[in-house]
PDB file of C-alpha atoms and ligand atoms in Angstrom:
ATOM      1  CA  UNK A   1       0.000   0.000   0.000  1.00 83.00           C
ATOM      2  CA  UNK A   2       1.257   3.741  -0.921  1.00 91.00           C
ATOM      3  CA  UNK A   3       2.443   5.692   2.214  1.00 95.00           C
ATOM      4  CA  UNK A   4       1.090   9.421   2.184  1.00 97.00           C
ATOM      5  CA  UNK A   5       3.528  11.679   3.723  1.00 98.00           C
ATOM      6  CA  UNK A   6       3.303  15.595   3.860  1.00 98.00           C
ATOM      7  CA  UNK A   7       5.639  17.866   4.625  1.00 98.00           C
ATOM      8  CA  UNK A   8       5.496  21.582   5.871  1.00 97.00           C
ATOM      9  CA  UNK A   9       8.669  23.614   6.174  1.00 94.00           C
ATOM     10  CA  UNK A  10       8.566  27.106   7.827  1.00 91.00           C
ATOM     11  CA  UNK A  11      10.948  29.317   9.640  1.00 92.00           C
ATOM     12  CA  UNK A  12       8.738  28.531  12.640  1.00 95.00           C
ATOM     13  CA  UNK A  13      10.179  31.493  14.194  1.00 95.00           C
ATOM     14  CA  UNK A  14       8.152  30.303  16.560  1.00 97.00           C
ATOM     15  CA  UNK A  15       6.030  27.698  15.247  1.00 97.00           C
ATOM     16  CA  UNK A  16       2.172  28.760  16.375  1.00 97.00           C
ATOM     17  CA  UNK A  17      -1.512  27.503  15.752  1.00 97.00           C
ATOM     18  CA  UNK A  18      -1.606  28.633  12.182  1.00 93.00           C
ATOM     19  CA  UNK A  19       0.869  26.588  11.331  1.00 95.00           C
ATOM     20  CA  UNK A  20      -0.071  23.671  13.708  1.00 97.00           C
ATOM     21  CA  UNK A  21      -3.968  23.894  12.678  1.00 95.00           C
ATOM     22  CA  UNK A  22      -3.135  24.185   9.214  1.00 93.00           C
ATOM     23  CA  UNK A  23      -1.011  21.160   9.494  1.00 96.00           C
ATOM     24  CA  UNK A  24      -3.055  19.097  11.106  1.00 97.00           C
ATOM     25  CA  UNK A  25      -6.321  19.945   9.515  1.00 96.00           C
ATOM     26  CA  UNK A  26      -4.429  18.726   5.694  1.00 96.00           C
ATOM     27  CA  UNK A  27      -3.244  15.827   7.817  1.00 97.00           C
ATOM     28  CA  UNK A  28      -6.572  14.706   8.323  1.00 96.00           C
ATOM     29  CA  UNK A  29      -8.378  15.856   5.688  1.00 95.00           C
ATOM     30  CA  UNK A  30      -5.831  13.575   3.039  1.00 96.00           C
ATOM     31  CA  UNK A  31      -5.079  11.020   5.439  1.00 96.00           C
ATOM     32  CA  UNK A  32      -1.751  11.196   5.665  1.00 97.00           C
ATOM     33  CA  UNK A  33       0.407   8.800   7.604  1.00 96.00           C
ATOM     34  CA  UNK A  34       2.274  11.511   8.778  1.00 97.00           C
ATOM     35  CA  UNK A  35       3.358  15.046   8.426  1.00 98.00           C
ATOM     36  CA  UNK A  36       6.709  16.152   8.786  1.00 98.00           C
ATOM     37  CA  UNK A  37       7.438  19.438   9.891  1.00 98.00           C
ATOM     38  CA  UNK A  38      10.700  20.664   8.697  1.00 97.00           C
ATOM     39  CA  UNK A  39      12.410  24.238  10.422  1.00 95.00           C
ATOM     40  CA  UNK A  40      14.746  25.323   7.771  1.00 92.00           C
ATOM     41  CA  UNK A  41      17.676  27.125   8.418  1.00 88.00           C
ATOM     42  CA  UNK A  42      18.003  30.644   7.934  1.00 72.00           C
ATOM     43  CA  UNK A  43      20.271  32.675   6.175  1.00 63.00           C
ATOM     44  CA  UNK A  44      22.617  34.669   9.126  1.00 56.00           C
ATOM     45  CA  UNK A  45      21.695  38.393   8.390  1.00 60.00           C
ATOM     46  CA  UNK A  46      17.792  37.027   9.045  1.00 64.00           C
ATOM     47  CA  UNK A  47      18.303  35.248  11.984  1.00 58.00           C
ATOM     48  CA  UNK A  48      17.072  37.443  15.065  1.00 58.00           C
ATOM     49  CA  UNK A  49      20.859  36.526  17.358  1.00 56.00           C
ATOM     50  CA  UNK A  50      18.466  35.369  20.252  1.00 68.00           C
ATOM     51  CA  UNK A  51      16.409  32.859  18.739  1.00 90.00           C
ATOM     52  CA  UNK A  52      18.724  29.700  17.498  1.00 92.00           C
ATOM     53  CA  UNK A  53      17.871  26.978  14.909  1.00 92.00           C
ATOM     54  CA  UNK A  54      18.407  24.135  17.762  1.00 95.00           C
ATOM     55  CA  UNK A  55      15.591  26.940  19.912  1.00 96.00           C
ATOM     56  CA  UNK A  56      13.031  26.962  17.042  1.00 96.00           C
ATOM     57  CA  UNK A  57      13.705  23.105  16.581  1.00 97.00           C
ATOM     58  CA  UNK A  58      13.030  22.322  20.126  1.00 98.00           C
ATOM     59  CA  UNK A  59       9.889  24.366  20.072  1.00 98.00           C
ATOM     60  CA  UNK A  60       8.229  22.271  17.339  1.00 98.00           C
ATOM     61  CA  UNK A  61       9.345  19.704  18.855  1.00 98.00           C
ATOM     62  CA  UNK A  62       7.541  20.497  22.277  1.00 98.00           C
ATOM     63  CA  UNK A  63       4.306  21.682  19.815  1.00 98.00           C
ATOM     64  CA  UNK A  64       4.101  18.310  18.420  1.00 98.00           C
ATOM     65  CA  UNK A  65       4.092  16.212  21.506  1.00 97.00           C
ATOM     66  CA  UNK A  66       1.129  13.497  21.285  1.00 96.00           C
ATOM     67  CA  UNK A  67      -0.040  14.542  18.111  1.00 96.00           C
ATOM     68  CA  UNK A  68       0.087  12.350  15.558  1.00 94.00           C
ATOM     69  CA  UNK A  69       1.114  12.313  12.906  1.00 95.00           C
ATOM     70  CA  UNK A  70       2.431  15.197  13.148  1.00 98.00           C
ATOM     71  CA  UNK A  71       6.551  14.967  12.954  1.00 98.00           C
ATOM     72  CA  UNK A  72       9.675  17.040  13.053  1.00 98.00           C
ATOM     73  CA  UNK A  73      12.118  16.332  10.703  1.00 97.00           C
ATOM     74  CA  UNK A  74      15.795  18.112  11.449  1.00 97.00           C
ATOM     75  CA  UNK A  75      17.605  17.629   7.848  1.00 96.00           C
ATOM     76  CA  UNK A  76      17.175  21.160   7.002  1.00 94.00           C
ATOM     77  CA  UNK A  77      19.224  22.046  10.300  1.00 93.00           C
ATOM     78  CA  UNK A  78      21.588  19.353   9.681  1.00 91.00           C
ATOM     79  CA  UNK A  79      23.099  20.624   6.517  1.00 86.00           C
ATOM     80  CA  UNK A  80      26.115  23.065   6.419  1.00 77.00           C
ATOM     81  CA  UNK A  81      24.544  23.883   2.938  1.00 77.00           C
ATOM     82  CA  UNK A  82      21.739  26.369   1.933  1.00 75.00           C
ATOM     83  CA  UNK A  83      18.134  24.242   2.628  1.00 78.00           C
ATOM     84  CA  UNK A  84      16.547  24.492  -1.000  1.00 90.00           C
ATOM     85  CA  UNK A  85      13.536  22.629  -0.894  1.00 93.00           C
ATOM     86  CA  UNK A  86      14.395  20.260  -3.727  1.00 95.00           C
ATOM     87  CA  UNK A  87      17.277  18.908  -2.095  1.00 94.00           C
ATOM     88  CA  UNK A  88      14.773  17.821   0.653  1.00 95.00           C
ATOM     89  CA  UNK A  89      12.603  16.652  -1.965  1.00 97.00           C
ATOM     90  CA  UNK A  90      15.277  14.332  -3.319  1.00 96.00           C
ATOM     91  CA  UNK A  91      16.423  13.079  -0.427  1.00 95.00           C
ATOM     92  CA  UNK A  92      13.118  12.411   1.694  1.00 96.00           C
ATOM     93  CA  UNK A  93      12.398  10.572  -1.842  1.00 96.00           C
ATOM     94  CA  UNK A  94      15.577   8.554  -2.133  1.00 96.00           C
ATOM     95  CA  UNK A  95      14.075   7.140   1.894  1.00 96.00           C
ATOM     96  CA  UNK A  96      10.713   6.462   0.390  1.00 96.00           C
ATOM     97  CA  UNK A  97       9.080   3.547  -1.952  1.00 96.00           C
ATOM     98  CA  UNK A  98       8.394   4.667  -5.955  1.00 94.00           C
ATOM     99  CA  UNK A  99       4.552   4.477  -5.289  1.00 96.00           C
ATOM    100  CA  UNK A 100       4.510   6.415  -1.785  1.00 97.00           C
ATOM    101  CA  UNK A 101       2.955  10.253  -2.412  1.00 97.00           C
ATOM    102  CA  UNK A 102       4.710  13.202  -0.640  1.00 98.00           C
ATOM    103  CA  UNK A 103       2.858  16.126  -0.647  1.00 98.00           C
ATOM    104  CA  UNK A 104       4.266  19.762   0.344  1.00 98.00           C
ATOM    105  CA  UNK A 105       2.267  22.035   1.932  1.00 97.00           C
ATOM    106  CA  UNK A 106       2.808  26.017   1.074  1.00 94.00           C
ATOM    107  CA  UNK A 107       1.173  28.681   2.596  1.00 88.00           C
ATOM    108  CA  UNK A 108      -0.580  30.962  -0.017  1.00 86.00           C
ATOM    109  CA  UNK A 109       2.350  33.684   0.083  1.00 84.00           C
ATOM    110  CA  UNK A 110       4.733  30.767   0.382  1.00 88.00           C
ATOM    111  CA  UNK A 111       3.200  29.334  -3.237  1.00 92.00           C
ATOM    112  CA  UNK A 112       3.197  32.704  -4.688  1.00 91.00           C
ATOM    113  CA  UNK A 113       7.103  32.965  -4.385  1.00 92.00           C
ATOM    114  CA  UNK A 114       7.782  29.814  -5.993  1.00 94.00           C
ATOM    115  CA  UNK A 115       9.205  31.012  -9.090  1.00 93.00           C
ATOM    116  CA  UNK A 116      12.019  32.634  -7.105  1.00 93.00           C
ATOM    117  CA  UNK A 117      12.944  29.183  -5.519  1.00 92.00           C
ATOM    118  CA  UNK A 118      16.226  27.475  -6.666  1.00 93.00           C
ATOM    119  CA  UNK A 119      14.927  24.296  -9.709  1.00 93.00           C
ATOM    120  CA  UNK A 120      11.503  25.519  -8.605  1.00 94.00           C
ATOM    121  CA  UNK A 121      10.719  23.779 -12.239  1.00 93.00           C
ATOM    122  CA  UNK A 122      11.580  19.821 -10.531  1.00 96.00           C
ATOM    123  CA  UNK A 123       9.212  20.545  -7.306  1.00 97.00           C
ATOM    124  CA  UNK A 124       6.832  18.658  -9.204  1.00 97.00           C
ATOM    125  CA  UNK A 125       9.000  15.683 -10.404  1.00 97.00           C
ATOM    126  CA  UNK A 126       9.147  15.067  -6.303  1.00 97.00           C
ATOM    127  CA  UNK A 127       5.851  15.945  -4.793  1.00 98.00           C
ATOM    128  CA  UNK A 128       2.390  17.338  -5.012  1.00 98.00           C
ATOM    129  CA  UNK A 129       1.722  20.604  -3.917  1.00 98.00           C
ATOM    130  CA  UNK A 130      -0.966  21.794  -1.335  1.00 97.00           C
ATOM    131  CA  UNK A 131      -1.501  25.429  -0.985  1.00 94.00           C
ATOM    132  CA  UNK A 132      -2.803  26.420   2.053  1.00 89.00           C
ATOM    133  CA  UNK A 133      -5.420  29.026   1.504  1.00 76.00           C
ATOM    134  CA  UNK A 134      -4.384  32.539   4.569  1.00 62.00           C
ATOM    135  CA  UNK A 135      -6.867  34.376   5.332  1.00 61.00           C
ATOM    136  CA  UNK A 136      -4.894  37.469   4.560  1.00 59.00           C
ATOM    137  CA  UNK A 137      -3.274  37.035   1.335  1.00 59.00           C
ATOM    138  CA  UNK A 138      -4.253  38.295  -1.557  1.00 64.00           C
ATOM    139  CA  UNK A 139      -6.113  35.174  -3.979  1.00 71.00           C
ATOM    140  CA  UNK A 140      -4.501  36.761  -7.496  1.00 79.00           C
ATOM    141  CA  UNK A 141      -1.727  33.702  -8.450  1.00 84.00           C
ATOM    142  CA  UNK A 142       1.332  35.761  -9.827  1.00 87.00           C
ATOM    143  CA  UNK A 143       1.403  35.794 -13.671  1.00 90.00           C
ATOM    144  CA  UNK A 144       4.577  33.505 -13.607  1.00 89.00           C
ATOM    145  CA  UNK A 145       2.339  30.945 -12.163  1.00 92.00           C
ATOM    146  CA  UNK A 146      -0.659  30.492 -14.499  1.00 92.00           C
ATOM    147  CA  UNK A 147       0.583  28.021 -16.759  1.00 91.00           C
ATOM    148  CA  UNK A 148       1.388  25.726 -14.342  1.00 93.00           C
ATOM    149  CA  UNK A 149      -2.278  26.026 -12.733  1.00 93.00           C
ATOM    150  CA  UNK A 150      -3.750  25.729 -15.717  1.00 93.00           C
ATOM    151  CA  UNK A 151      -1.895  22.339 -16.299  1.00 94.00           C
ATOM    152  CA  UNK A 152      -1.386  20.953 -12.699  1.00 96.00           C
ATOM    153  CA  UNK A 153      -3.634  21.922 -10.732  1.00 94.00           C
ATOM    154  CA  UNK A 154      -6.783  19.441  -9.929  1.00 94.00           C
ATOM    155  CA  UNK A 155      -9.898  20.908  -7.861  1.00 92.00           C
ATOM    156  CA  UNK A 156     -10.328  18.448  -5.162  1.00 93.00           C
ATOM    157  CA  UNK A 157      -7.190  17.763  -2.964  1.00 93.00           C
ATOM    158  CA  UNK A 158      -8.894  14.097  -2.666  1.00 92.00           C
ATOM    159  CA  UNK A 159      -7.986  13.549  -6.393  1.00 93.00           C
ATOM    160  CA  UNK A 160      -5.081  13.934  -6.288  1.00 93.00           C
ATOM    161  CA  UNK A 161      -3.151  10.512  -7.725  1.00 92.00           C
ATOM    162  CA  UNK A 162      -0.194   9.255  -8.092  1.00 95.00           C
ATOM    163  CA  UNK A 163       2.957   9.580  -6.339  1.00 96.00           C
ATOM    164  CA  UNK A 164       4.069  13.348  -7.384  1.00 96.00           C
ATOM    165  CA  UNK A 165       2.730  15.986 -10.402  1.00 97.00           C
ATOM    166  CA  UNK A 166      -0.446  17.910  -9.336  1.00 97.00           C
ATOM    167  CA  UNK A 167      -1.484  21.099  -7.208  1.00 97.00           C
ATOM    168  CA  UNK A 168      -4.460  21.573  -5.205  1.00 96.00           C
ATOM    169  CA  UNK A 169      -5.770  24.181  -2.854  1.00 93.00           C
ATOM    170  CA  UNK A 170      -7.311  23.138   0.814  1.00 93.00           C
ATOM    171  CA  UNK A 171      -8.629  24.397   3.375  1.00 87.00           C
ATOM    172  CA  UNK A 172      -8.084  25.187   6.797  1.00 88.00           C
ATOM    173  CA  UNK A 173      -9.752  26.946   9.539  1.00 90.00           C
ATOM    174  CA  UNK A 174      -8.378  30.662   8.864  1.00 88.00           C
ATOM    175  CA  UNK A 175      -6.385  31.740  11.754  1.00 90.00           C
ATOM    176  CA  UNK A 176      -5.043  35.189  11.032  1.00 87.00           C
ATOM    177  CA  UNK A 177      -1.963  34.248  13.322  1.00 93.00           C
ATOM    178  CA  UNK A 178       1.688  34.949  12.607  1.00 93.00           C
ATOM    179  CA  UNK A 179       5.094  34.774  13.551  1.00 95.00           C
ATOM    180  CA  UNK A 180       5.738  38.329  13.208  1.00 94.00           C
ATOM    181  CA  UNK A 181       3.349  39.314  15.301  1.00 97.00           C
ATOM    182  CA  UNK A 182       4.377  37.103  18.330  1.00 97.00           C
ATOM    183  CA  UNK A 183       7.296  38.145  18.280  1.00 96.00           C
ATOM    184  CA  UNK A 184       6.218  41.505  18.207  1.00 96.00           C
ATOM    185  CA  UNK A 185       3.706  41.285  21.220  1.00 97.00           C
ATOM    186  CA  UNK A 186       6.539  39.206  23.688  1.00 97.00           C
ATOM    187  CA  UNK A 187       8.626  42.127  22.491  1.00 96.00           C
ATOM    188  CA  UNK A 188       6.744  44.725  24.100  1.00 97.00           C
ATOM    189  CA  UNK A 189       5.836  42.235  27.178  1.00 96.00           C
ATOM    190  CA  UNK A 190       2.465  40.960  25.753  1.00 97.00           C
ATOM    191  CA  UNK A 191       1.063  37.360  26.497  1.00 97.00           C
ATOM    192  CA  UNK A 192       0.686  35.086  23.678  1.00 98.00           C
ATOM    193  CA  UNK A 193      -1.165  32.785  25.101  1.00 98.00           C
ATOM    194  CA  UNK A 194      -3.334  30.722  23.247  1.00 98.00           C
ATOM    195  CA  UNK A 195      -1.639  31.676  19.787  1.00 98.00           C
ATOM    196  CA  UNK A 196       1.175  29.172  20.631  1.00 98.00           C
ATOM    197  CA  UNK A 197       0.696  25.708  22.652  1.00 98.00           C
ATOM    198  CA  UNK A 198       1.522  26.153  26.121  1.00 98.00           C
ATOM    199  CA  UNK A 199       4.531  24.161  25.901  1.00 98.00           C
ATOM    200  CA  UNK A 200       5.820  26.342  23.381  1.00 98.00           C
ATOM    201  CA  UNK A 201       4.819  29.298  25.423  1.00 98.00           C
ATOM    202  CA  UNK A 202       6.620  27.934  28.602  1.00 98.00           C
ATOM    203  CA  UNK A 203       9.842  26.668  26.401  1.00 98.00           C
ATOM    204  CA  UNK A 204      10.097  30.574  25.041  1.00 98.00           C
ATOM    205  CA  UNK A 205       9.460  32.028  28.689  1.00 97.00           C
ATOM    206  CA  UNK A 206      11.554  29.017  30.141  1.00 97.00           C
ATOM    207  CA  UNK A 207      14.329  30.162  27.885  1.00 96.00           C
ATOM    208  CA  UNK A 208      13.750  34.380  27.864  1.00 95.00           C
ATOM    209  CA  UNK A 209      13.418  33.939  24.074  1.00 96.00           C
ATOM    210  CA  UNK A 210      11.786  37.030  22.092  1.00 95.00           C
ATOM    211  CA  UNK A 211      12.104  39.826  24.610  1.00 91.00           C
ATOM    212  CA  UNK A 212      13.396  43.465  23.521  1.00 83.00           C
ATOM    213  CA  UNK A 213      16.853  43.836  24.632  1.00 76.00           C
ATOM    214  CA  UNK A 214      17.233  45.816  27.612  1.00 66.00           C
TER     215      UNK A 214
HETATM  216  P1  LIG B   1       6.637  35.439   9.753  1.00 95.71           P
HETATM  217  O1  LIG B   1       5.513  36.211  10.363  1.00 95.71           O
HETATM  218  O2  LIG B   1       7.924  35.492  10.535  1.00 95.71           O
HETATM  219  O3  LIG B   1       6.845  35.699   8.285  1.00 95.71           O
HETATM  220  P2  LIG B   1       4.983  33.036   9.481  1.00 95.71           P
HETATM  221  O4  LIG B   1       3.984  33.087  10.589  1.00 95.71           O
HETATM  222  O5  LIG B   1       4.506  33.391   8.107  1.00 95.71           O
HETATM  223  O6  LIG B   1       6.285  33.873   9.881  1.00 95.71           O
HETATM  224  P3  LIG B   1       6.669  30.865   8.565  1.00 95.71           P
HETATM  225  O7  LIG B   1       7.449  29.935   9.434  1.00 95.71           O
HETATM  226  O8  LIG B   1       7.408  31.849   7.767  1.00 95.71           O
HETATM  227  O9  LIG B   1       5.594  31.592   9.524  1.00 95.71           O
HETATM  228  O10 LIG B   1       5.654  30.065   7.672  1.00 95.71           O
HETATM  229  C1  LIG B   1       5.796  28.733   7.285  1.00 95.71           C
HETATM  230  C2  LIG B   1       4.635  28.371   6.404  1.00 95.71           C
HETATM  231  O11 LIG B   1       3.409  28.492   7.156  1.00 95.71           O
HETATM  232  C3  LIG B   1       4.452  29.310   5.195  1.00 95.71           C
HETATM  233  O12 LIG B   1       4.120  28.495   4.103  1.00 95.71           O
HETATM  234  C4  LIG B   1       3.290  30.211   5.607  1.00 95.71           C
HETATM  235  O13 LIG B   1       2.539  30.638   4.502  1.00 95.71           O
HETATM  236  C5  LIG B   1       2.455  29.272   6.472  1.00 95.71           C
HETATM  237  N1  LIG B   1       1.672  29.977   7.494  1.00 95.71           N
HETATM  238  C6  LIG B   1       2.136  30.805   8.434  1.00 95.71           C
HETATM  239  N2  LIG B   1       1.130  31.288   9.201  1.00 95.71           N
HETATM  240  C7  LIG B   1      -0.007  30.720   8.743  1.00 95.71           C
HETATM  241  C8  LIG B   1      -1.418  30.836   9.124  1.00 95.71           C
HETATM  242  N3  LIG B   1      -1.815  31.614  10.126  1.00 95.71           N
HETATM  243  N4  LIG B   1      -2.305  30.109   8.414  1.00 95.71           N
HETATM  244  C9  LIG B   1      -1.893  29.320   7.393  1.00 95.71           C
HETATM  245  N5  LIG B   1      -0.595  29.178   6.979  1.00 95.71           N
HETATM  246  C10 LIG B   1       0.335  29.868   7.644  1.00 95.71           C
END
């Protein structure tokens, strides 16, 4: 029988219920044995000097406690290379059967950047794509993107076959949450309660993470 694995990569900067909602909701939905969540490293002049890869790791890991299926899966963090997706691609498919189906989930703003992405062209070759419709991005797909709607993409995520080659949009429960903003709010001493699990919100307090510099 063909495993279904998803995977969902994000700064995670910190991971929060958008992302975990989201996650779990395609999870579900497709039946997937499980969904790997995948913190990708971050070029240095991005990274905020307080908040480490091995301290966004260990927050999705602490997020993902007794929920299956959802995973975290470190190879991003692991390699002393830039993390392009397709190199995850290739080598999450080199550890999987022919048949299995990956799918990678992209937030709407995620999908609309994919032209930019390094091969962007081979995503397909790999995976499926599901977009993950945000409840405040803007629904017009860049021009650079049409084509490849037009002859990928399927209109029910449940049809999608095979092990790789199609795009479909899903949906989740909109959750206008992002990382940005937590950040923001712990910056200027704001609870964030209920936007994050509480294990994430005790790991970030636990560890003084996010707070304006004195
Ligand atoms: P930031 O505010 O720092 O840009 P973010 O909240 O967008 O961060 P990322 O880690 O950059 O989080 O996002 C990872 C993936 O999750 C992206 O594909 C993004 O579109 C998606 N995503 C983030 N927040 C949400 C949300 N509230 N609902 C659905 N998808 C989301």
């Amino acid at each position: 029988m063909a495993k279904r694995v998803g995977i969902f990569g994000g700064t995670f900067d910190p991971i929060h219920i958008g992302h975990l909602r989201g996650a779990l909701e395609v999870a579900e939905q497709l039946g997937f044995e499980e969904l790997r969540l995948i913190p990708s490293a971050r070029p240095p002049h991005r990274d905020a000097p307080q908040v480490s890869a091995a301290d966004r790791l260990a927050m999705v890991e602490q997020a993902v406690v007794g929920v299956p299926p959802l995973r975290v899966d470190d190879r991003e963090l692991k390699r002393d290379k830039p993390s392009y997706s397709i190199d995850t691609l290739e080598s999450l498919r080199a550890e999987l059967a022919a048949a299995d189906q990956l799918f990678l989930l992209l937030g709407w703003d995620a999908f609309c950047g994919l032209p930019t992405w390094h091969r962007w062209e081979e995503l397909l070759d790999h995976c499926h794509i599901l977009v993950l419709q945000r409840p405040d991005a803007d629904n017009e797909a860049p021009e650079a993107l049409r084509d490849l709607l037009a002859a990928r993409s399927v209109s029910d995520p449940q049809t999608l076959s095979g092990p790789s080659g199609q795009i479909a949009f899903v949906w989740q429960t909109p959750l206008a949450v992002s990382a940005s903003q937590i950040r923001s709010l712990l910056a200027s001493g704001k609870s964030v309660r209920f936007l994050v699990p509480d294990a994430v919100l005790a790991y970030i307090h636990a560890r003084g993470l996010y707070r304006a510099p004195n």
